[in-house]
CSV table of C-alpha atoms in Angstrom, one decimal:
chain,number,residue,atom,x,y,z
A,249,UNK,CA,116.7,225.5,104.2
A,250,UNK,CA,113.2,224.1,103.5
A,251,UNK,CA,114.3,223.0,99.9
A,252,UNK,CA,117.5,221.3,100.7
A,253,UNK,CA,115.6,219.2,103.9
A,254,UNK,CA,113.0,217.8,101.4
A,255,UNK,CA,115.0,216.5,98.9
A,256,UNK,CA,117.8,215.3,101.6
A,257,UNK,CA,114.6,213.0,103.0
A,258,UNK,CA,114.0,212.1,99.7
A,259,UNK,CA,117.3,210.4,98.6
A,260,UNK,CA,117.6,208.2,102.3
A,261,UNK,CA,114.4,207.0,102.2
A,262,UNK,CA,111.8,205.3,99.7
A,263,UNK,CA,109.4,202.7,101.6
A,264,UNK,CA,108.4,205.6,104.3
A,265,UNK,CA,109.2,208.4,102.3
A,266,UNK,CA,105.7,209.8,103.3
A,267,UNK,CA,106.5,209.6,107.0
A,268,UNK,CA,109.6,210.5,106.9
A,269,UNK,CA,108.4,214.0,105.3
A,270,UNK,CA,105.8,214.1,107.6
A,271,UNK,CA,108.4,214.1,110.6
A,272,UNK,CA,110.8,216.4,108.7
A,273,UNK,CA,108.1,218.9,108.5
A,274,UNK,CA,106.4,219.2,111.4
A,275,UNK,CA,108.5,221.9,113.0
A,276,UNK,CA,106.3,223.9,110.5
A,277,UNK,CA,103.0,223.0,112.2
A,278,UNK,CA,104.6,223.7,115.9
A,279,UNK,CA,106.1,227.0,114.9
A,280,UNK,CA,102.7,228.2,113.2
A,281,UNK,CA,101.7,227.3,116.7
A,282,UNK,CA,104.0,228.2,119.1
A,283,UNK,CA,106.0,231.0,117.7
A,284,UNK,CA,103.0,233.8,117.5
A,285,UNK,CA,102.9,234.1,121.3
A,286,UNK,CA,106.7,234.2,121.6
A,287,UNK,CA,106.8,237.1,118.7
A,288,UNK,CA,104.1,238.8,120.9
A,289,UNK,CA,105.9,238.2,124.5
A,290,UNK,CA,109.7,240.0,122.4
A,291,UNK,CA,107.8,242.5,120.8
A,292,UNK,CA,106.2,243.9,124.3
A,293,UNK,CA,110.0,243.6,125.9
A,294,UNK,CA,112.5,244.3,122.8
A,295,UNK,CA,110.4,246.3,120.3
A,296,UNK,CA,110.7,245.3,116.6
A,297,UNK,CA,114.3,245.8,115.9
A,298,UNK,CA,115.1,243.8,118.7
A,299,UNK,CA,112.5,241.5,118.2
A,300,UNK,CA,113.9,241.0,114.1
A,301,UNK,CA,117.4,240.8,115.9
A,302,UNK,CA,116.9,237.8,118.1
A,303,UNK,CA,114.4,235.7,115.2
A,304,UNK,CA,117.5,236.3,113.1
A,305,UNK,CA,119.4,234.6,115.4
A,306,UNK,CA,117.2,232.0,116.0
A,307,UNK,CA,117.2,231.7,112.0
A,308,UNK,CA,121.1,231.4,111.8
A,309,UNK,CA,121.1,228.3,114.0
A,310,UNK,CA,120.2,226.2,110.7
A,311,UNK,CA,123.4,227.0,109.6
A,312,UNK,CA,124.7,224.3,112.1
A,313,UNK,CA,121.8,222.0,111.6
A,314,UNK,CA,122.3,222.4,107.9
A,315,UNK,CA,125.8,221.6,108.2
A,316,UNK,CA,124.7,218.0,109.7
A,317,UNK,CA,123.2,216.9,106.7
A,318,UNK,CA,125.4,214.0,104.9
A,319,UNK,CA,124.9,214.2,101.4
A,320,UNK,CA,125.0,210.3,99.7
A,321,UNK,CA,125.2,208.9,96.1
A,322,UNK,CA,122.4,206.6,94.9
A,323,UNK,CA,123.0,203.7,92.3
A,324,UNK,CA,121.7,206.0,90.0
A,325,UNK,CA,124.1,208.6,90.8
A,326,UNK,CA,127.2,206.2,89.7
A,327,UNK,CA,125.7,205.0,86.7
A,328,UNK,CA,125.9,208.4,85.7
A,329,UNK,CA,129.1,209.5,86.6
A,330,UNK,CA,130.5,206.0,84.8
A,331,UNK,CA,128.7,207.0,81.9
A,332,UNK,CA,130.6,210.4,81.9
A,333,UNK,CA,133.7,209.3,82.1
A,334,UNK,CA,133.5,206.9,79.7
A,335,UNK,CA,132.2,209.6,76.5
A,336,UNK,CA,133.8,212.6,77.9
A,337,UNK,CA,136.6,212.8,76.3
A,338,UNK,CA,138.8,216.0,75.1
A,339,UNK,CA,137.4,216.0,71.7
A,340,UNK,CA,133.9,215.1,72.3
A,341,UNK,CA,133.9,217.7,75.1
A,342,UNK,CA,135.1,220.8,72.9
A,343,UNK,CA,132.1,219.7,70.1
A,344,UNK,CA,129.6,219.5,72.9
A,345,UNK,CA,130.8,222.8,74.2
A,346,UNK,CA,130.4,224.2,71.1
A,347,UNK,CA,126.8,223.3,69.8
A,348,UNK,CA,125.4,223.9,73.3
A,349,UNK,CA,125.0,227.5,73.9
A,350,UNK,CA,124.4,229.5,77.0
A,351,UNK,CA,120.5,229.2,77.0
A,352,UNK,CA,121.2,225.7,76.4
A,353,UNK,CA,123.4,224.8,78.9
A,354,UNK,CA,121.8,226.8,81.4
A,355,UNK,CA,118.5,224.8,80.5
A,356,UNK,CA,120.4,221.7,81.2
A,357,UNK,CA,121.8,223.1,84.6
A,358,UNK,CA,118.1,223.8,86.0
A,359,UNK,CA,117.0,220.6,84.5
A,360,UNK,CA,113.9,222.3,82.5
A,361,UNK,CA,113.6,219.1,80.5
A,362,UNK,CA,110.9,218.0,83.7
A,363,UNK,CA,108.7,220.4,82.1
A,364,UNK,CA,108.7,217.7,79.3
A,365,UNK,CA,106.8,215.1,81.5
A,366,UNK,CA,103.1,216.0,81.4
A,367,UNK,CA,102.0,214.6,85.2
A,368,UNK,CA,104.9,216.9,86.6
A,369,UNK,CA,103.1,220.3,84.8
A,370,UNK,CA,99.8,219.0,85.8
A,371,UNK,CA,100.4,218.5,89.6
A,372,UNK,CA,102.5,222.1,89.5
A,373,UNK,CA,99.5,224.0,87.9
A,374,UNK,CA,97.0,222.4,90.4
A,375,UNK,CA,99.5,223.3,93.2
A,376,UNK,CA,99.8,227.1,91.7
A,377,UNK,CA,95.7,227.2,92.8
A,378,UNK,CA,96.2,224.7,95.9
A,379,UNK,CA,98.5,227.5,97.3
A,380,UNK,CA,96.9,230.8,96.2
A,381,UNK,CA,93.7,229.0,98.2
A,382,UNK,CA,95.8,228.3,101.3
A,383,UNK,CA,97.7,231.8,101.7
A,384,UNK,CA,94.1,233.6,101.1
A,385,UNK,CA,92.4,232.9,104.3
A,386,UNK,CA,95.5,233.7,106.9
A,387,UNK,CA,95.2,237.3,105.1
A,388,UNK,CA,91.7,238.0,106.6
A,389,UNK,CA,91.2,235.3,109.4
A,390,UNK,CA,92.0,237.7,112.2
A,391,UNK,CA,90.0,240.3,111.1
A,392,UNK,CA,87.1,238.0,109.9
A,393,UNK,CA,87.1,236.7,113.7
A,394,UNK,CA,86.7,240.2,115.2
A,395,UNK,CA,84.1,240.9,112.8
A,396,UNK,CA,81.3,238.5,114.4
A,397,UNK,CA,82.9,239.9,117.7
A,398,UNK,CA,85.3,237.1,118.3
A,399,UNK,CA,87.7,238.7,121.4
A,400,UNK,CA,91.5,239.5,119.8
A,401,UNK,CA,93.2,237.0,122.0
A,402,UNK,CA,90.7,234.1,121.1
A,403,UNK,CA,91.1,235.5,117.4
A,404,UNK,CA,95.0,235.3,117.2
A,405,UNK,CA,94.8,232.2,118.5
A,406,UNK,CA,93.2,231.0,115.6
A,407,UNK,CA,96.0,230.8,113.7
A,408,UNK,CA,97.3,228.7,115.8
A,409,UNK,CA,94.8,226.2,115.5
A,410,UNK,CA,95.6,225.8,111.9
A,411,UNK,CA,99.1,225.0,112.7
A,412,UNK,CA,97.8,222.5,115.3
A,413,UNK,CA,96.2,221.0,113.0
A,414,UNK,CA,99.2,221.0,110.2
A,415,UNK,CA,101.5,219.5,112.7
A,416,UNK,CA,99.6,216.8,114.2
A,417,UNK,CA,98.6,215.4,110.5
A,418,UNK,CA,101.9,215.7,108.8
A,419,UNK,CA,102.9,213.0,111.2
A,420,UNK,CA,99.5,211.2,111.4
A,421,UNK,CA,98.5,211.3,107.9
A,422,UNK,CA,102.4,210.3,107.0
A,423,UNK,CA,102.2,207.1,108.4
A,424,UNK,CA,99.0,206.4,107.7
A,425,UNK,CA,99.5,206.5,104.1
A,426,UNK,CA,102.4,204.1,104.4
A,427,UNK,CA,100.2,201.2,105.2
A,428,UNK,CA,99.2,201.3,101.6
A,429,UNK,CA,95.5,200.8,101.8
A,430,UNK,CA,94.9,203.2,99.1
A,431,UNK,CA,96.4,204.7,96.4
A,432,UNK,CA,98.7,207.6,97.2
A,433,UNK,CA,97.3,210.1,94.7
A,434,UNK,CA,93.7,209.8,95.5
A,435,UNK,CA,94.4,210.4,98.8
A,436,UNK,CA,95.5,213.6,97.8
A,437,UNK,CA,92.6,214.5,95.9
A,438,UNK,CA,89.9,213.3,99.2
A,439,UNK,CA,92.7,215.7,101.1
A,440,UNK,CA,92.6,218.9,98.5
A,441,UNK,CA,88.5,218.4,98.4
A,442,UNK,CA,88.3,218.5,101.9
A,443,UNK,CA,90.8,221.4,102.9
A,444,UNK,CA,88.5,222.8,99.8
A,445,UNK,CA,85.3,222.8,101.2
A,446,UNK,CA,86.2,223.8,104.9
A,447,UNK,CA,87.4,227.1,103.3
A,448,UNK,CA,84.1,227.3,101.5
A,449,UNK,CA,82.1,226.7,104.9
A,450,UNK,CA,84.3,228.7,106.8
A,451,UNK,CA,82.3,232.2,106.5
A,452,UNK,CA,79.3,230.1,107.6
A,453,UNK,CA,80.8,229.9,111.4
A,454,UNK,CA,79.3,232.4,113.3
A,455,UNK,CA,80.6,231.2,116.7
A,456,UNK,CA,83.9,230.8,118.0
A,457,UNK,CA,83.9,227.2,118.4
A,458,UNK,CA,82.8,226.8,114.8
A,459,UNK,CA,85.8,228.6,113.7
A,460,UNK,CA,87.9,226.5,115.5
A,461,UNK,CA,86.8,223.1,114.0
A,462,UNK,CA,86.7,225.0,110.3
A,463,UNK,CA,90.4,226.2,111.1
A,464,UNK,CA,91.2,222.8,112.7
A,465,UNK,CA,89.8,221.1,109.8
A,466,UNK,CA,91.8,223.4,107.3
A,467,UNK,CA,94.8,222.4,109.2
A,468,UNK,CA,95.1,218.7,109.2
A,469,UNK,CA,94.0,218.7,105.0
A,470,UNK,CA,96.6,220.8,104.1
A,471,UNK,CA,99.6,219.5,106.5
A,472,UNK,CA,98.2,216.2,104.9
A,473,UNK,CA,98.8,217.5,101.2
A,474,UNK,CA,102.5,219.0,101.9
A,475,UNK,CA,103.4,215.7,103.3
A,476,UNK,CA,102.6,213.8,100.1
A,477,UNK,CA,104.4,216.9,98.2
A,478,UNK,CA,107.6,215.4,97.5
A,479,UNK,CA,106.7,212.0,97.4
A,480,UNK,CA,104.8,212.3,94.1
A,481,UNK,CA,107.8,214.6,92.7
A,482,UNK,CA,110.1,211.4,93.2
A,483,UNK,CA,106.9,208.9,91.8
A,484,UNK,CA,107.0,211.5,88.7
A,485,UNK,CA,110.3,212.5,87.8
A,486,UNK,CA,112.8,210.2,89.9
A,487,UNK,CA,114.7,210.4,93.1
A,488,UNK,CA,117.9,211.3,91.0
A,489,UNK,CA,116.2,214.3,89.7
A,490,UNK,CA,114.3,215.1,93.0
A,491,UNK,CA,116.4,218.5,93.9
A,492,UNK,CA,115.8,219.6,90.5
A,493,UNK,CA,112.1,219.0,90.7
A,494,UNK,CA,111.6,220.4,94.3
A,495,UNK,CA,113.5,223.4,93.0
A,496,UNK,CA,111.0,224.3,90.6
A,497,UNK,CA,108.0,223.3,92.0
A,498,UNK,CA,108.8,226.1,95.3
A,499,UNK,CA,109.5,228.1,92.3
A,500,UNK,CA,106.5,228.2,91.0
A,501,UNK,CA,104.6,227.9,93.9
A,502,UNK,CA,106.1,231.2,94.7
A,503,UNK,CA,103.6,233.4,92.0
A,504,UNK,CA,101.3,231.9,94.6
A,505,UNK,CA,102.7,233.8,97.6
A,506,UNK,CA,103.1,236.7,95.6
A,507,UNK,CA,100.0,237.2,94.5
A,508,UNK,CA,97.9,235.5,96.8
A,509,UNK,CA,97.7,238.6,99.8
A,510,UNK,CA,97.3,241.1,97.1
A,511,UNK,CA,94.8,239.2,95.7
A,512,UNK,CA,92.5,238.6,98.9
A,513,UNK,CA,93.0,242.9,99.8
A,514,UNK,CA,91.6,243.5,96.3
A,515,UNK,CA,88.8,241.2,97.0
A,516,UNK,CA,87.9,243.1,100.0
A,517,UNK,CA,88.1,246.6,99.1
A,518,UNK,CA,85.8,246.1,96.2
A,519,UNK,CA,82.9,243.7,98.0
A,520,UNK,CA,83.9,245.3,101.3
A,521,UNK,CA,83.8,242.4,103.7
A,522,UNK,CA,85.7,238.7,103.9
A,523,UNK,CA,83.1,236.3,102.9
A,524,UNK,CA,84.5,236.5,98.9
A,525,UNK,CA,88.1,236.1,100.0
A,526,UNK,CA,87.4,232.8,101.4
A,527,UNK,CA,84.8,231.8,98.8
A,528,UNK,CA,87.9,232.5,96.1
A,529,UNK,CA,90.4,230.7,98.2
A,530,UNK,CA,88.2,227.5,98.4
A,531,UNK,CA,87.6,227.8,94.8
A,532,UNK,CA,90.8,227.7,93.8
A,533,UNK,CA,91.5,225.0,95.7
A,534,UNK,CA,88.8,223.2,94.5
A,535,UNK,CA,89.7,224.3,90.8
A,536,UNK,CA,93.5,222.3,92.2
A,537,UNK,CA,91.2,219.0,92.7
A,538,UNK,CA,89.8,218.8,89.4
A,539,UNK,CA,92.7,218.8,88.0
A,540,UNK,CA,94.4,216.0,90.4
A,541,UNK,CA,91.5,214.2,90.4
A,542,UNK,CA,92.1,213.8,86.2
A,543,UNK,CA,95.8,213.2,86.8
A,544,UNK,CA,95.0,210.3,88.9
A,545,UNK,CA,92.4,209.0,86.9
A,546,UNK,CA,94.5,209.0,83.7
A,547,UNK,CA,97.2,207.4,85.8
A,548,UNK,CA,94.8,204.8,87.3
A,549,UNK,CA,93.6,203.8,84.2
A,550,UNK,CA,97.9,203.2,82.7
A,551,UNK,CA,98.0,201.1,85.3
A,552,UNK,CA,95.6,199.0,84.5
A,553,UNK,CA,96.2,198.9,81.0
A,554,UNK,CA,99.6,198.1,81.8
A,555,UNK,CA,98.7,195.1,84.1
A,556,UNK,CA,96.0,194.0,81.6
A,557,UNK,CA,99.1,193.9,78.8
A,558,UNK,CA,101.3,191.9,81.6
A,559,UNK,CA,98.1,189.7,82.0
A,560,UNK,CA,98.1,189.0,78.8
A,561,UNK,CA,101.8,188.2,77.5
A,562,UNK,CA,101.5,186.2,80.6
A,563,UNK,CA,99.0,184.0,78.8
A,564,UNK,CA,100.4,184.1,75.5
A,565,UNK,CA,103.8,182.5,76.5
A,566,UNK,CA,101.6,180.0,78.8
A,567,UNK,CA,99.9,178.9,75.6
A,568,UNK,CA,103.0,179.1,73.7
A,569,UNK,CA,104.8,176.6,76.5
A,570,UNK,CA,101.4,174.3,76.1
A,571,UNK,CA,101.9,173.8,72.4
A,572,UNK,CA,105.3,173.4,73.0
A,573,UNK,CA,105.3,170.7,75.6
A,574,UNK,CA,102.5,169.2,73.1
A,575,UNK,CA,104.7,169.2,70.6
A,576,UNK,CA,107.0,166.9,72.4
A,577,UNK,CA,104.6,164.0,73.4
A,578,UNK,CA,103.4,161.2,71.5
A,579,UNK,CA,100.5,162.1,70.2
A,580,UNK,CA,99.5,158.3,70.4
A,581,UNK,CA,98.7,158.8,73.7
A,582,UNK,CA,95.8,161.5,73.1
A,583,UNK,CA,95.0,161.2,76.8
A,584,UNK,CA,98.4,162.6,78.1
A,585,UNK,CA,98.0,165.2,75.8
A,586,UNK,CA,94.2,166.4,76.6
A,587,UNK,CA,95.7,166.6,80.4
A,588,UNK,CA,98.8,169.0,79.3
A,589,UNK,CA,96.4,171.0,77.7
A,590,UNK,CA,93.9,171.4,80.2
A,591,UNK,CA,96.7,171.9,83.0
A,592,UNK,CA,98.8,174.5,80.7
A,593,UNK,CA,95.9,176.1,79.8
């Protein structure tokens, strides 16, 4: 469900794309909160299986939700279709079918040609360590808590700080970075250093209210960086190839979740406590800025090289108009002339 909602967001809206997300997924940052004391409360009166029962239900109401989702065409979308109909005919269709085979055609069905744009593998390989950072810590935070003799309840609850956190910025930091004060992407590198470095200084709180501004903090940076997720999949590969790009970024993402929990229980049965678990996970995060910090500094610097080119074809056709209008005006009158110049130019 999560994969469809993003890219449904991302073909209605453009301007407030950002907020937009932000909104759409917020639900995530009030479950994280809300839904650990209601899985408590049904496992105490229901058990498990009855407990798995009733989520599944709960679960299945997206169904309906789902099915309230209008799907619409873009410009873009049209353009295409016209441009199918007008080359595919009978002929051309049975010599495409038969120089395409299946590992081609399947290539084209998952769109794997996005691989070809080098911003879209950057941002997925900084995401790969973003993620393997942010599952870490929710392995050990618990039991990290009880071990400076944090009380259970007050521990669990910690977890829900984080999602407190997550849901309050996805909204926040969504419509704040639709004023445009800054650019998008280096937002998202101040976000990925920060949610960094609260991991890093997270083993350093020794008290329980020092957890919960680390956790809090951890929270708000990374419901800031899934908010900007999809945005910069649509800046980098287009809205008409959003699904396709949403699709495989999750997908890859996904080695992240996989081997992120084993990861942090290997890191703890060989140093035997929880400090080098979070050290890794901000790390890795902090590996994921480096490489979005280059990505927007290469990308910065197109921009202006591409506004300094404007700038200057700009000035060439002023100067070519000058001569022009020069040209044209007796150039008896050298006084008329010196003014053109000085006012063209």
């Amino acid at each position: 469900m999560y994969t469809p909602c993003i890219t449904m967001v991302g073909r209605y809206f453009k301007k407030r794309l950002a907020l937009a997300n932000g909104i759409g997924l917020s639900g995530s940052g009030v479950g994280s909160f809300a839904l650990p004391p209601v899985f408590q409360l049904l496992i105490d009166n229901y058990g498990w299986r009855g407990s798995l029962f009733i989520v599944a239900g709960v679960a299945l109401q997206g169904c309906f939700f789902g099915a309230l989702l209008r799907p619409i065409n873009l410009k873009a979308d049209i353009d295409e279709m016209d441009d199918v109909k007008l080359s595919d005919t009978p002929t051309s269709r049975n010599i495409r079918q038969t120089k395409q085979g299946l590992i081609t055609r399947l290539c084209g069905v998952l769109d794997l040609s996005l691989f070809k744009i080098p911003s879209f593998v950057v941002f997925n390989m900084a995401m790969i360590f973003l993620v393997v950072g942010y599952v870490i810590p929710f392995v050990h935070l618990v039991k990290h808590a009880r071990t400076i003799g944090v009380e259970p309840q007050q521990a669990a609850f910690l977890a829900s700080v984080v999602g407190i956190g997550d849901g309050v910025s996805r909204i926040g930091y969504g419509w704040f970075s639709n004023l445009n004060l800054y650019p998008l992407l280096r937002g998202f590198v101040v976000c990925s250093l920060g949610l960094g470095l609260s991991l890093v200084f997270l083993p350093s709180a020794q008290t329980y209210p020092s957890m919960v501004v680390c956790c809090l903090s951890v929270g708000l940076f990374a419901g800031s960086i899934s908010t900007q997720t999809s945005v910069f999949l649509a800046e980098f590969c287009g809205v008409k190839r959003l699904a396709s790009a949403v699709g495989i970024s999750f997908s890859v993402r996904g080695f992240s979740f996989l081997f992120g929990p084993p990861l942090a229980g290997y890191l703890y049965d060989v140093t035997g406590n929880y400090n080098v678990s979070f050290y890794v996970a901000g790390g890795a995060v902090l590996c994921s800025t480096l490489m979005t910090s280059a990505l927007e500094a290469h990308r910065t610097r197109n921009v202006q090289r591409q506004n300094f080119d404007m700038l200057g074809s700009e000035d060439s056709s002023k100067i070519t108009h000058s001569k022009d209008i020069a040209e044209d005006i007796d150039f008896d009158d050298s006084k008329d002339v010196l003014i053109v110049r000085e006012t063209s130019v």
